[in-house]
mmCIF file of C-alpha atoms and ligand atoms in Angstrom:
data_model
loop_
_atom_site.group_PDB
_atom_site.id
_atom_site.type_symbol
_atom_site.label_atom_id
_atom_site.label_comp_id
_atom_site.label_asym_id
_atom_site.label_seq_id
_atom_site.Cartn_x
_atom_site.Cartn_y
_atom_site.Cartn_z
ATOM 1 C CA MET A 21 24.550 -0.157 -30.257
ATOM 2 C CA ALA A 22 21.460 2.043 -30.236
ATOM 3 C CA ALA A 23 18.184 0.191 -29.848
ATOM 4 C CA ARG A 24 14.806 1.136 -31.249
ATOM 5 C CA VAL A 25 12.514 1.313 -28.199
ATOM 6 C CA PHE A 26 8.723 1.451 -28.203
ATOM 7 C CA LEU A 27 7.342 2.459 -24.798
ATOM 8 C CA THR A 28 3.752 2.674 -23.558
ATOM 9 C CA GLY A 29 2.699 4.657 -20.475
ATOM 10 C CA ALA A 30 5.172 7.564 -20.803
ATOM 11 C CA SER A 31 2.700 9.935 -19.117
ATOM 12 C CA GLY A 32 2.270 7.472 -16.235
ATOM 13 C CA PHE A 33 4.165 6.767 -13.030
ATOM 14 C CA ILE A 34 6.104 3.672 -14.121
ATOM 15 C CA GLY A 35 6.436 4.502 -17.823
ATOM 16 C CA GLY A 36 7.538 8.077 -17.046
ATOM 17 C CA GLU A 37 10.284 6.885 -14.704
ATOM 18 C CA THR A 38 11.426 4.299 -17.232
ATOM 19 C CA LEU A 39 11.581 6.926 -19.968
ATOM 20 C CA TYR A 40 13.720 9.052 -17.636
ATOM 21 C CA GLN A 41 16.065 6.203 -16.709
ATOM 22 C CA ILE A 42 16.623 4.939 -20.240
ATOM 23 C CA SER A 43 17.203 8.518 -21.395
ATOM 24 C CA GLN A 44 20.035 8.739 -18.811
ATOM 25 C CA LEU A 45 21.993 5.836 -20.321
ATOM 26 C CA PRO A 46 25.344 6.837 -21.871
ATOM 27 C CA GLN A 47 24.274 5.199 -25.136
ATOM 28 C CA PRO A 48 21.364 7.151 -26.643
ATOM 29 C CA HIS A 49 18.500 5.027 -27.901
ATOM 30 C CA GLN A 50 15.727 5.848 -30.338
ATOM 31 C CA ILE A 51 12.600 6.021 -28.159
ATOM 32 C CA ARG A 52 9.050 6.152 -29.475
ATOM 33 C CA CYS A 53 6.278 6.724 -26.914
ATOM 34 C CA LEU A 54 2.609 5.873 -27.362
ATOM 35 C CA VAL A 55 0.525 8.797 -26.056
ATOM 36 C CA ARG A 56 -3.268 8.776 -26.259
ATOM 37 C CA ASP A 57 -3.887 12.275 -24.907
ATOM 38 C CA ILE A 58 -2.135 14.748 -27.200
ATOM 39 C CA SER A 59 -2.134 17.439 -24.479
ATOM 40 C CA LYS A 60 0.415 15.225 -22.677
ATOM 41 C CA ALA A 61 2.765 15.057 -25.668
ATOM 42 C CA GLN A 62 4.393 18.482 -25.174
ATOM 43 C CA PRO A 63 5.477 17.944 -21.533
ATOM 44 C CA ILE A 64 7.042 14.637 -22.617
ATOM 45 C CA ILE A 65 8.930 16.304 -25.501
ATOM 46 C CA ASP A 66 9.968 19.203 -23.247
ATOM 47 C CA ALA A 67 11.476 16.763 -20.741
ATOM 48 C CA PHE A 68 12.875 14.318 -23.308
ATOM 49 C CA PRO A 69 13.488 16.222 -26.567
ATOM 50 C CA SER A 70 14.816 13.197 -28.429
ATOM 51 C CA ALA A 71 11.751 11.046 -27.676
ATOM 52 C CA GLU A 72 9.270 10.655 -30.536
ATOM 53 C CA ILE A 73 5.525 10.718 -29.887
ATOM 54 C CA VAL A 74 3.220 8.162 -31.475
ATOM 55 C CA LYS A 75 -0.291 9.504 -31.093
ATOM 56 C CA GLY A 76 -2.628 6.620 -30.331
ATOM 57 C CA ASP A 77 -4.418 4.319 -27.960
ATOM 58 C CA LEU A 78 -3.667 0.775 -26.847
ATOM 59 C CA ASP A 79 -6.982 -0.165 -28.466
ATOM 60 C CA ASP A 80 -5.483 0.605 -31.894
ATOM 61 C CA SER A 81 -3.995 -2.848 -32.429
ATOM 62 C CA ALA A 82 -2.774 -2.125 -35.962
ATOM 63 C CA LEU A 83 -0.763 0.858 -34.729
ATOM 64 C CA VAL A 84 0.678 -1.018 -31.731
ATOM 65 C CA GLU A 85 1.634 -3.954 -33.966
ATOM 66 C CA LYS A 86 3.302 -1.634 -36.496
ATOM 67 C CA GLU A 87 5.322 0.089 -33.754
ATOM 68 C CA ALA A 88 6.329 -3.235 -32.191
ATOM 69 C CA ARG A 89 7.409 -4.560 -35.600
ATOM 70 C CA ALA A 90 9.746 -1.592 -36.033
ATOM 71 C CA ALA A 91 11.161 -1.870 -32.491
ATOM 72 C CA ASP A 92 14.011 -3.902 -31.040
ATOM 73 C CA ILE A 93 12.426 -3.767 -27.610
ATOM 74 C CA VAL A 94 8.947 -2.921 -26.330
ATOM 75 C CA PHE A 95 8.344 -1.666 -22.806
ATOM 76 C CA HIS A 96 4.631 -2.249 -22.220
ATOM 77 C CA LEU A 97 4.129 -0.298 -19.003
ATOM 78 C CA ALA A 98 0.717 1.312 -19.578
ATOM 79 C CA SER A 99 -1.322 -1.682 -18.526
ATOM 80 C CA THR A 100 -0.986 -5.123 -16.984
ATOM 81 C CA LYS A 101 -4.339 -6.213 -18.374
ATOM 82 C CA HIS A 102 -4.776 -4.925 -21.919
ATOM 83 C CA GLU A 103 -5.130 -8.084 -23.991
ATOM 84 C CA GLY A 104 -5.464 -6.543 -27.470
ATOM 85 C CA SER A 105 -2.270 -4.499 -27.251
ATOM 86 C CA SER A 106 -0.368 -7.481 -25.851
ATOM 87 C CA LYS A 107 -1.442 -9.634 -28.786
ATOM 88 C CA ALA A 108 -0.465 -6.800 -31.134
ATOM 89 C CA ILE A 109 2.994 -6.549 -29.544
ATOM 90 C CA ALA A 110 3.431 -10.318 -29.867
ATOM 91 C CA ALA A 111 2.437 -10.157 -33.557
ATOM 92 C CA GLY A 112 4.770 -7.239 -34.295
ATOM 93 C CA LEU A 113 7.779 -8.633 -32.460
ATOM 94 C CA SER A 114 7.444 -12.110 -33.987
ATOM 95 C CA ASP A 115 7.118 -10.836 -37.566
ATOM 96 C CA ALA A 116 8.646 -13.379 -39.970
ATOM 97 C CA ASP A 117 10.767 -10.686 -41.660
ATOM 98 C CA ARG A 118 12.653 -9.777 -38.478
ATOM 99 C CA LYS A 119 16.367 -10.470 -38.600
ATOM 100 C CA ALA A 120 16.704 -10.979 -34.821
ATOM 101 C CA PRO A 121 14.354 -11.812 -31.935
ATOM 102 C CA GLY A 122 12.502 -8.858 -30.476
ATOM 103 C CA TYR A 123 12.443 -8.097 -26.746
ATOM 104 C CA TRP A 124 9.317 -7.450 -24.665
ATOM 105 C CA VAL A 125 9.318 -6.098 -21.123
ATOM 106 C CA GLN A 126 5.837 -6.370 -19.622
ATOM 107 C CA MET A 127 4.617 -4.795 -16.391
ATOM 108 C CA SER A 128 2.607 -7.147 -14.209
ATOM 109 C CA GLY A 129 1.335 -7.132 -10.625
ATOM 110 C CA ALA A 130 2.195 -8.975 -7.418
ATOM 111 C CA SER A 131 -1.509 -9.504 -6.715
ATOM 112 C CA MET A 132 -0.979 -12.660 -8.799
ATOM 113 C CA PHE A 133 -0.120 -14.325 -5.464
ATOM 114 C CA ALA A 134 -3.332 -13.274 -3.727
ATOM 115 C CA GLY A 135 -5.586 -15.838 -5.459
ATOM 116 C CA PRO A 136 -6.097 -18.198 -2.471
ATOM 117 C CA GLU A 137 -6.656 -15.311 -0.014
ATOM 118 C CA ILE A 138 -9.211 -13.706 -2.325
ATOM 119 C CA LYS A 139 -10.959 -17.074 -2.766
ATOM 120 C CA ASP A 140 -11.115 -17.608 1.022
ATOM 121 C CA GLY A 141 -12.008 -13.967 1.747
ATOM 122 C CA LYS A 142 -8.962 -13.804 4.079
ATOM 123 C CA TYR A 143 -7.527 -10.311 4.401
ATOM 124 C CA GLY A 144 -5.023 -8.712 6.777
ATOM 125 C CA GLU A 145 -3.616 -12.066 7.939
ATOM 126 C CA PRO A 146 0.116 -12.853 8.039
ATOM 127 C CA SER A 147 1.865 -15.413 5.835
ATOM 128 C CA ASP A 148 5.313 -16.948 6.016
ATOM 129 C CA LYS A 149 5.453 -17.668 2.269
ATOM 130 C CA VAL A 150 8.234 -15.809 0.469
ATOM 131 C CA TRP A 151 8.396 -16.242 -3.313
ATOM 132 C CA ASP A 152 11.957 -16.411 -4.637
ATOM 133 C CA ASP A 153 12.097 -15.671 -8.366
ATOM 134 C CA VAL A 154 14.912 -18.184 -8.909
ATOM 135 C CA ASP A 155 14.279 -20.975 -6.390
ATOM 136 C CA ASP A 156 10.491 -20.929 -6.852
ATOM 137 C CA ASN A 157 10.517 -20.375 -10.622
ATOM 138 C CA LYS A 158 8.489 -23.494 -11.399
ATOM 139 C CA GLU A 159 5.904 -22.770 -8.694
ATOM 140 C CA ILE A 160 5.557 -19.155 -9.908
ATOM 141 C CA LEU A 161 5.039 -20.346 -13.487
ATOM 142 C CA ASP A 162 2.343 -22.718 -12.186
ATOM 143 C CA VAL A 163 0.576 -19.845 -10.364
ATOM 144 C CA ILE A 164 0.452 -17.791 -13.566
ATOM 145 C CA LYS A 165 -0.407 -20.607 -15.941
ATOM 146 C CA SER A 166 -3.227 -21.837 -13.700
ATOM 147 C CA SER A 167 -4.761 -18.329 -13.440
ATOM 148 C CA PRO A 168 -6.992 -17.664 -16.467
ATOM 149 C CA ALA A 169 -7.401 -14.088 -15.185
ATOM 150 C CA ARG A 170 -3.680 -13.422 -15.801
ATOM 151 C CA VAL A 171 -4.404 -13.070 -19.511
ATOM 152 C CA VAL A 172 -1.517 -10.782 -20.442
ATOM 153 C CA ASP A 173 1.019 -12.656 -18.296
ATOM 154 C CA ASN A 174 0.030 -15.868 -20.077
ATOM 155 C CA ILE A 175 0.300 -14.263 -23.515
ATOM 156 C CA VAL A 176 3.823 -13.152 -22.570
ATOM 157 C CA LEU A 177 4.823 -16.601 -21.296
ATOM 158 C CA SER A 178 3.413 -18.352 -24.357
ATOM 159 C CA GLN A 179 5.827 -16.636 -26.767
ATOM 160 C CA ASP A 180 8.382 -18.719 -28.689
ATOM 161 C CA PRO A 181 11.774 -17.806 -27.131
ATOM 162 C CA SER A 182 13.467 -18.142 -30.524
ATOM 163 C CA LYS A 183 11.282 -15.272 -31.772
ATOM 164 C CA ILE A 184 10.606 -13.065 -28.721
ATOM 165 C CA LYS A 185 12.602 -12.651 -25.523
ATOM 166 C CA THR A 186 10.188 -11.651 -22.793
ATOM 167 C CA VAL A 187 10.358 -10.376 -19.227
ATOM 168 C CA LEU A 188 7.474 -10.083 -16.773
ATOM 169 C CA ILE A 189 7.824 -7.631 -13.896
ATOM 170 C CA PRO A 190 5.245 -8.320 -11.171
ATOM 171 C CA GLY A 191 5.249 -4.959 -9.445
ATOM 172 C CA PRO A 192 4.927 -5.088 -5.658
ATOM 173 C CA MET A 193 4.181 -1.912 -3.654
ATOM 174 C CA ILE A 194 5.950 0.829 -5.603
ATOM 175 C CA TYR A 195 6.709 3.967 -3.615
ATOM 176 C CA GLY A 196 8.611 7.216 -4.033
ATOM 177 C CA THR A 197 8.206 10.176 -6.368
ATOM 178 C CA GLY A 198 8.999 9.437 -9.987
ATOM 179 C CA HIS A 199 11.011 11.546 -12.439
ATOM 180 C CA GLY A 200 8.371 11.224 -15.145
ATOM 181 C CA PRO A 201 7.008 14.253 -16.994
ATOM 182 C CA ILE A 202 3.389 13.885 -15.853
ATOM 183 C CA ASN A 203 2.200 11.395 -13.207
ATOM 184 C CA ARG A 204 4.887 10.953 -10.540
ATOM 185 C CA ARG A 205 2.651 9.422 -7.891
ATOM 186 C CA SER A 206 1.966 5.782 -7.059
ATOM 187 C CA ILE A 207 -1.260 4.316 -5.691
ATOM 188 C CA GLN A 208 -1.196 2.224 -2.489
ATOM 189 C CA CYS A 209 0.742 4.341 0.058
ATOM 190 C CA PRO A 210 -0.317 7.749 -1.320
ATOM 191 C CA GLU A 211 -3.989 6.769 -1.243
ATOM 192 C CA VAL A 212 -3.775 5.540 2.388
ATOM 193 C CA THR A 213 -2.006 8.787 3.268
ATOM 194 C CA LYS A 214 -4.598 10.908 1.483
ATOM 195 C CA TYR A 215 -7.326 9.130 3.437
ATOM 196 C CA ALA A 216 -5.420 9.666 6.701
ATOM 197 C CA LEU A 217 -5.094 13.385 6.057
ATOM 198 C CA GLN A 218 -8.745 13.732 5.079
ATOM 199 C CA HIS A 219 -10.168 11.587 7.906
ATOM 200 C CA GLY A 220 -7.625 12.194 10.657
ATOM 201 C CA GLN A 221 -6.202 8.667 10.769
ATOM 202 C CA PRO A 222 -4.922 6.026 8.354
ATOM 203 C CA TYR A 223 -6.494 2.602 8.071
ATOM 204 C CA MET A 224 -5.340 -0.981 7.719
ATOM 205 C CA VAL A 225 -7.290 -4.009 6.600
ATOM 206 C CA GLY A 226 -8.181 -6.348 9.494
ATOM 207 C CA LYS A 227 -5.167 -6.996 11.730
ATOM 208 C CA GLY A 228 -2.843 -5.338 9.200
ATOM 209 C CA GLU A 229 -0.496 -8.308 9.349
ATOM 210 C CA SER A 230 -0.446 -9.158 5.651
ATOM 211 C CA ALA A 231 2.628 -7.872 3.830
ATOM 212 C CA TRP A 232 3.783 -6.968 0.353
ATOM 213 C CA SER A 233 7.316 -6.394 -0.745
ATOM 214 C CA ASN A 234 8.196 -2.936 -1.989
ATOM 215 C CA VAL A 235 10.476 -1.087 -4.376
ATOM 216 C CA HIS A 236 11.348 2.571 -4.901
ATOM 217 C CA ILE A 237 10.249 3.864 -8.313
ATOM 218 C CA HIS A 238 13.810 5.071 -9.071
ATOM 219 C CA ASP A 239 15.193 1.567 -8.482
ATOM 220 C CA LEU A 240 12.425 0.069 -10.610
ATOM 221 C CA GLY A 241 13.321 2.442 -13.453
ATOM 222 C CA LYS A 242 16.975 1.429 -13.129
ATOM 223 C CA LEU A 243 15.957 -2.213 -13.439
ATOM 224 C CA PHE A 244 14.204 -1.388 -16.727
ATOM 225 C CA SER A 245 17.312 0.398 -18.019
ATOM 226 C CA LEU A 246 19.425 -2.661 -17.101
ATOM 227 C CA LEU A 247 17.017 -4.837 -19.061
ATOM 228 C CA LEU A 248 17.461 -2.570 -22.073
ATOM 229 C CA GLN A 249 21.235 -2.953 -21.782
ATOM 230 C CA ALA A 250 20.870 -6.735 -21.372
ATOM 231 C CA ALA A 251 18.800 -6.851 -24.566
ATOM 232 C CA VAL A 252 21.308 -4.741 -26.503
ATOM 233 C CA GLU A 253 24.157 -6.977 -25.292
ATOM 234 C CA LYS A 254 22.041 -10.075 -26.073
ATOM 235 C CA ARG A 255 22.648 -11.425 -22.591
ATOM 236 C CA GLU A 256 21.021 -14.737 -21.712
ATOM 237 C CA GLY A 257 19.388 -16.149 -18.586
ATOM 238 C CA VAL A 258 16.782 -13.489 -17.805
ATOM 239 C CA TRP A 259 14.171 -14.026 -20.518
ATOM 240 C CA ASN A 260 11.002 -16.049 -21.121
ATOM 241 C CA GLU A 261 10.379 -18.687 -18.415
ATOM 242 C CA GLN A 262 13.466 -17.443 -16.529
ATOM 243 C CA GLY A 263 12.326 -13.876 -17.114
ATOM 244 C CA ILE A 264 9.894 -13.363 -14.260
ATOM 245 C CA LEU A 265 11.810 -10.804 -12.256
ATOM 246 C CA PHE A 266 10.656 -9.572 -8.857
ATOM 247 C CA PRO A 267 11.636 -5.961 -8.344
ATOM 248 C CA GLU A 268 11.840 -5.796 -4.548
ATOM 249 C CA ASN A 269 14.065 -4.233 -1.974
ATOM 250 C CA GLY A 270 12.238 -4.911 1.292
ATOM 251 C CA THR A 271 8.954 -6.101 2.749
ATOM 252 C CA MET A 272 6.644 -4.431 5.251
ATOM 253 C CA ALA A 273 3.284 -5.454 6.741
ATOM 254 C CA PHE A 274 0.488 -3.068 5.787
ATOM 255 C CA GLY A 275 -0.267 -2.276 9.445
ATOM 256 C CA GLU A 276 3.342 -1.151 9.860
ATOM 257 C CA VAL A 277 3.103 0.959 6.691
ATOM 258 C CA SER A 278 0.027 2.664 8.163
ATOM 259 C CA ARG A 279 1.783 3.173 11.519
ATOM 260 C CA HIS A 280 4.696 4.869 9.724
ATOM 261 C CA ILE A 281 2.184 7.079 7.902
ATOM 262 C CA ALA A 282 0.348 7.870 11.157
ATOM 263 C CA ASN A 283 3.584 8.744 12.985
ATOM 264 C CA ALA A 284 4.852 10.939 10.152
ATOM 265 C CA ALA A 285 1.525 12.762 9.783
ATOM 266 C CA TYR A 286 1.298 13.232 13.559
ATOM 267 C CA GLU A 287 4.877 14.559 13.776
ATOM 268 C CA GLN A 288 4.123 16.949 10.911
ATOM 269 C CA LYS A 289 1.077 18.117 12.909
ATOM 270 C CA LEU A 290 -1.281 17.052 10.153
ATOM 271 C CA ILE A 291 -3.409 14.725 12.309
ATOM 272 C CA LYS A 292 -4.265 14.791 16.017
ATOM 273 C CA SER A 293 -3.532 11.146 16.889
ATOM 274 C CA ASN A 294 -1.147 8.516 15.569
ATOM 275 C CA GLU A 295 -3.645 5.696 15.886
ATOM 276 C CA VAL A 296 -4.403 3.402 12.974
ATOM 277 C CA LYS A 297 -7.979 2.330 12.301
ATOM 278 C CA SER A 298 -8.789 -1.265 11.328
ATOM 279 C CA VAL A 299 -11.363 -1.643 8.532
ATOM 280 C CA SER A 300 -13.069 -4.677 6.997
ATOM 281 C CA SER A 301 -12.287 -5.822 3.463
ATOM 282 C CA GLU A 302 -15.663 -4.413 2.326
ATOM 283 C CA GLU A 303 -14.853 -1.017 3.805
ATOM 284 C CA ALA A 304 -11.383 -1.125 2.212
ATOM 285 C CA ASN A 305 -12.989 -1.701 -1.200
ATOM 286 C CA GLN A 306 -15.302 1.253 -0.664
ATOM 287 C CA ILE A 307 -12.425 3.545 0.316
ATOM 288 C CA MET A 308 -10.205 2.583 -2.628
ATOM 289 C CA PRO A 309 -10.786 0.417 -5.720
ATOM 290 C CA HIS A 310 -9.491 -3.130 -4.977
ATOM 291 C CA GLY A 311 -8.495 -1.872 -1.485
ATOM 292 C CA ALA A 312 -8.840 -5.314 0.138
ATOM 293 C CA VAL A 313 -6.491 -6.945 -2.367
ATOM 294 C CA LEU A 314 -4.038 -4.037 -2.610
ATOM 295 C CA LEU A 315 -3.792 -3.558 1.182
ATOM 296 C CA GLY A 316 -4.906 -6.847 2.714
ATOM 297 C CA THR A 317 -3.165 -9.738 0.943
ATOM 298 C CA ASN A 318 0.345 -11.156 0.960
ATOM 299 C CA ALA A 319 2.977 -10.838 -1.766
ATOM 300 C CA GLN A 320 6.349 -11.315 -0.122
ATOM 301 C CA LEU A 321 8.928 -11.554 -2.862
ATOM 302 C CA LYS A 322 12.647 -12.212 -3.088
ATOM 303 C CA SER A 323 14.517 -10.693 -5.983
ATOM 304 C CA SER A 324 17.244 -13.192 -6.768
ATOM 305 C CA ARG A 325 17.532 -12.974 -10.545
ATOM 306 C CA ALA A 326 17.632 -9.208 -10.984
ATOM 307 C CA LYS A 327 20.023 -8.795 -8.064
ATOM 308 C CA GLY A 328 22.023 -11.821 -9.279
ATOM 309 C CA PRO A 329 22.709 -12.313 -13.003
ATOM 310 C CA LEU A 330 21.399 -8.902 -14.038
ATOM 311 C CA GLY A 331 23.450 -6.992 -11.439
ATOM 312 C CA TRP A 332 20.601 -4.771 -10.194
ATOM 313 C CA LYS A 333 21.616 -2.845 -7.062
ATOM 314 C CA PRO A 334 18.713 -0.895 -5.552
ATOM 315 C CA SER A 335 20.038 2.187 -3.782
ATOM 316 C CA ALA A 336 17.096 4.574 -3.273
ATOM 317 C CA ALA A 337 15.555 5.460 0.106
ATOM 318 C CA SER A 338 13.752 2.633 1.923
ATOM 319 C CA LEU A 339 9.970 2.717 2.309
ATOM 320 C CA ALA A 340 10.317 3.762 5.976
ATOM 321 C CA GLU A 341 12.662 6.606 4.964
ATOM 322 C CA ASP A 342 10.385 7.720 2.142
ATOM 323 C CA ILE A 343 7.072 7.819 4.045
ATOM 324 C CA PRO A 344 7.629 11.208 5.792
ATOM 325 C CA LEU A 345 8.385 12.792 2.381
ATOM 326 C CA MET A 346 5.304 11.190 0.880
ATOM 327 C CA VAL A 347 3.140 12.448 3.740
ATOM 328 C CA LYS A 348 4.468 15.985 3.170
ATOM 329 C CA ASP A 349 3.805 15.714 -0.589
ATOM 330 C CA GLU A 350 0.274 14.410 -0.058
ATOM 331 C CA ALA A 351 -0.496 17.244 2.367
ATOM 332 C CA GLU A 352 0.714 19.789 -0.209
ATOM 333 C CA ARG A 353 -1.246 18.050 -2.936
ATOM 334 C CA LEU A 354 -4.440 18.214 -0.858
ATOM 335 C CA LYS A 355 -3.912 21.924 -0.172
ATOM 336 C CA LYS A 356 -3.884 22.531 -3.945
HETATM 337 N N1 NAP B 406 1.903 1.918 -9.362
HETATM 338 C C1 NAP B 406 2.002 0.718 -8.809
HETATM 339 O O1 NAP B 406 2.280 0.579 -7.604
HETATM 340 C C2 NAP B 406 1.827 -0.519 -9.665
HETATM 341 C C3 NAP B 406 2.302 -1.741 -9.190
HETATM 342 C C4 NAP B 406 2.160 -2.882 -9.989
HETATM 343 C C5 NAP B 406 1.519 -2.794 -11.215
HETATM 344 N N2 NAP B 406 1.034 -1.588 -11.627
HETATM 345 C C6 NAP B 406 0.344 -1.554 -12.921
HETATM 346 O O2 NAP B 406 1.231 -1.023 -13.906
HETATM 347 C C7 NAP B 406 0.471 -0.274 -14.885
HETATM 348 C C8 NAP B 406 1.005 1.159 -14.921
HETATM 349 O O3 NAP B 406 0.894 1.690 -13.617
HETATM 350 P P1 NAP B 406 1.198 3.222 -13.303
HETATM 351 O O4 NAP B 406 1.246 3.331 -11.820
HETATM 352 O O5 NAP B 406 2.322 3.707 -14.132
HETATM 353 O O6 NAP B 406 -0.179 3.868 -13.801
HETATM 354 P P2 NAP B 406 -0.465 5.369 -14.321
HETATM 355 O O7 NAP B 406 0.412 6.345 -13.648
HETATM 356 O O8 NAP B 406 -1.936 5.549 -14.248
HETATM 357 O O9 NAP B 406 -0.032 5.319 -15.864
HETATM 358 C C9 NAP B 406 -0.738 4.597 -16.832
HETATM 359 C C10 NAP B 406 -0.179 5.015 -18.172
HETATM 360 O O10 NAP B 406 -0.748 4.196 -19.194
HETATM 361 C C11 NAP B 406 -1.391 5.042 -20.141
HETATM 362 N N3 NAP B 406 -2.567 4.352 -20.665
HETATM 363 C C12 NAP B 406 -3.526 3.737 -19.948
HETATM 364 N N4 NAP B 406 -4.466 3.240 -20.779
HETATM 365 C C13 NAP B 406 -4.073 3.549 -22.047
HETATM 366 C C14 NAP B 406 -4.632 3.341 -23.332
HETATM 367 N N5 NAP B 406 -5.797 2.682 -23.488
HETATM 368 N N6 NAP B 406 -3.959 3.789 -24.413
HETATM 369 C C15 NAP B 406 -2.772 4.451 -24.270
HETATM 370 N N7 NAP B 406 -2.201 4.703 -23.069
HETATM 371 C C16 NAP B 406 -2.853 4.256 -21.975
HETATM 372 C C17 NAP B 406 -1.776 6.295 -19.359
HETATM 373 O O11 NAP B 406 -2.029 7.361 -20.248
HETATM 374 P P3 NAP B 406 -2.887 8.672 -19.763
HETATM 375 O O12 NAP B 406 -1.873 9.582 -19.111
HETATM 376 O O13 NAP B 406 -3.439 9.201 -21.010
HETATM 377 O O14 NAP B 406 -3.916 8.192 -18.779
HETATM 378 C C18 NAP B 406 -0.501 6.460 -18.541
HETATM 379 O O15 NAP B 406 0.546 6.951 -19.352
HETATM 380 C C19 NAP B 406 -1.003 -0.372 -14.445
HETATM 381 O O16 NAP B 406 -1.616 -1.454 -15.117
HETATM 382 C C20 NAP B 406 -0.905 -0.685 -12.949
HETATM 383 O O17 NAP B 406 -2.031 -1.383 -12.487
HETATM 384 C C21 NAP B 406 1.197 -0.451 -10.902
#
């Protein structure tokens, strides 16, 4: 059965990949994409001729609510923090006239686990805590519900499961080059690499022993397409309080990530030494917005539900395999 999909963030890294992956499914779906910058509409249509463009901004709550009301499933991938659009999606999907529950897939971030480290100003330190999205479900719910700053996550979790089936995807470090029509580049690794190429060496925060899990953007997009299929088939067990799915396929300490970047850049003769520089959390924040949190905290995740009941099988290159390609891409990008 074809689903009516409303997707935000089609011009972005995650939304663009998701649009690509759901467009690859054997069953065509009716996809409407919210695009705020009309100059980005044509490249999206060129790449995905059957996609429909909805010109508008997340701030236009009436428009977002109207689109959500008309959709079977909303992929809200443009922002993890936009409260107004999240409330509008909730209102549209829970409309009293709907014949069946609506589905809502919401992007979130793994920095949700960094609260205690941020509070203690502890960055770059190791941790042995691994969060399993099945075994630690109750503890994870407690982390979110006790964090007033996780506004959107809490809006998602507060929905009535008889009206809206929700999924939260706390993104860890996402790497790889996306298939999207416009932005194909992630943030954490590419920004460290850019710095390394500009300054001659990459950096790590403190001892570089804190670690985040990671996922290739292609595998993440495939997870979103599986969720669309699960919604169409009305499968149970992956929604609402059970629907906090960790998309991970490995974990690496940030110091090791930087060493891989240094080695690849050195081998490609882009830098003169393969040493990694240690910086303080303050310096990390000056180099990159939220650098201390994004490169100095721990978010070690175990994906049990997606790899279990949902049948997600990540198959893209590992982070270590991808880094030399990313270094090459960043060098070419800087030349331009
Ligand atoms: N990349 C990661 O590693 C990662 C990991 C976890 C979570 N996240 C979060 O996931 C979200 C998406 O990340 P991303 O990497 O895909 O970012 P991105 O490449 O910058 O894409 C953001 C997308 O959202 C759109 N958008 C932003 N604000 C909008 C607004 N007010 N109205 C309409 N569209 C709007 C952008 O449109 P324009 O093209 O017009 O700007 C773009 O299509 C972000 O909140 C990010 O923090 C990212």
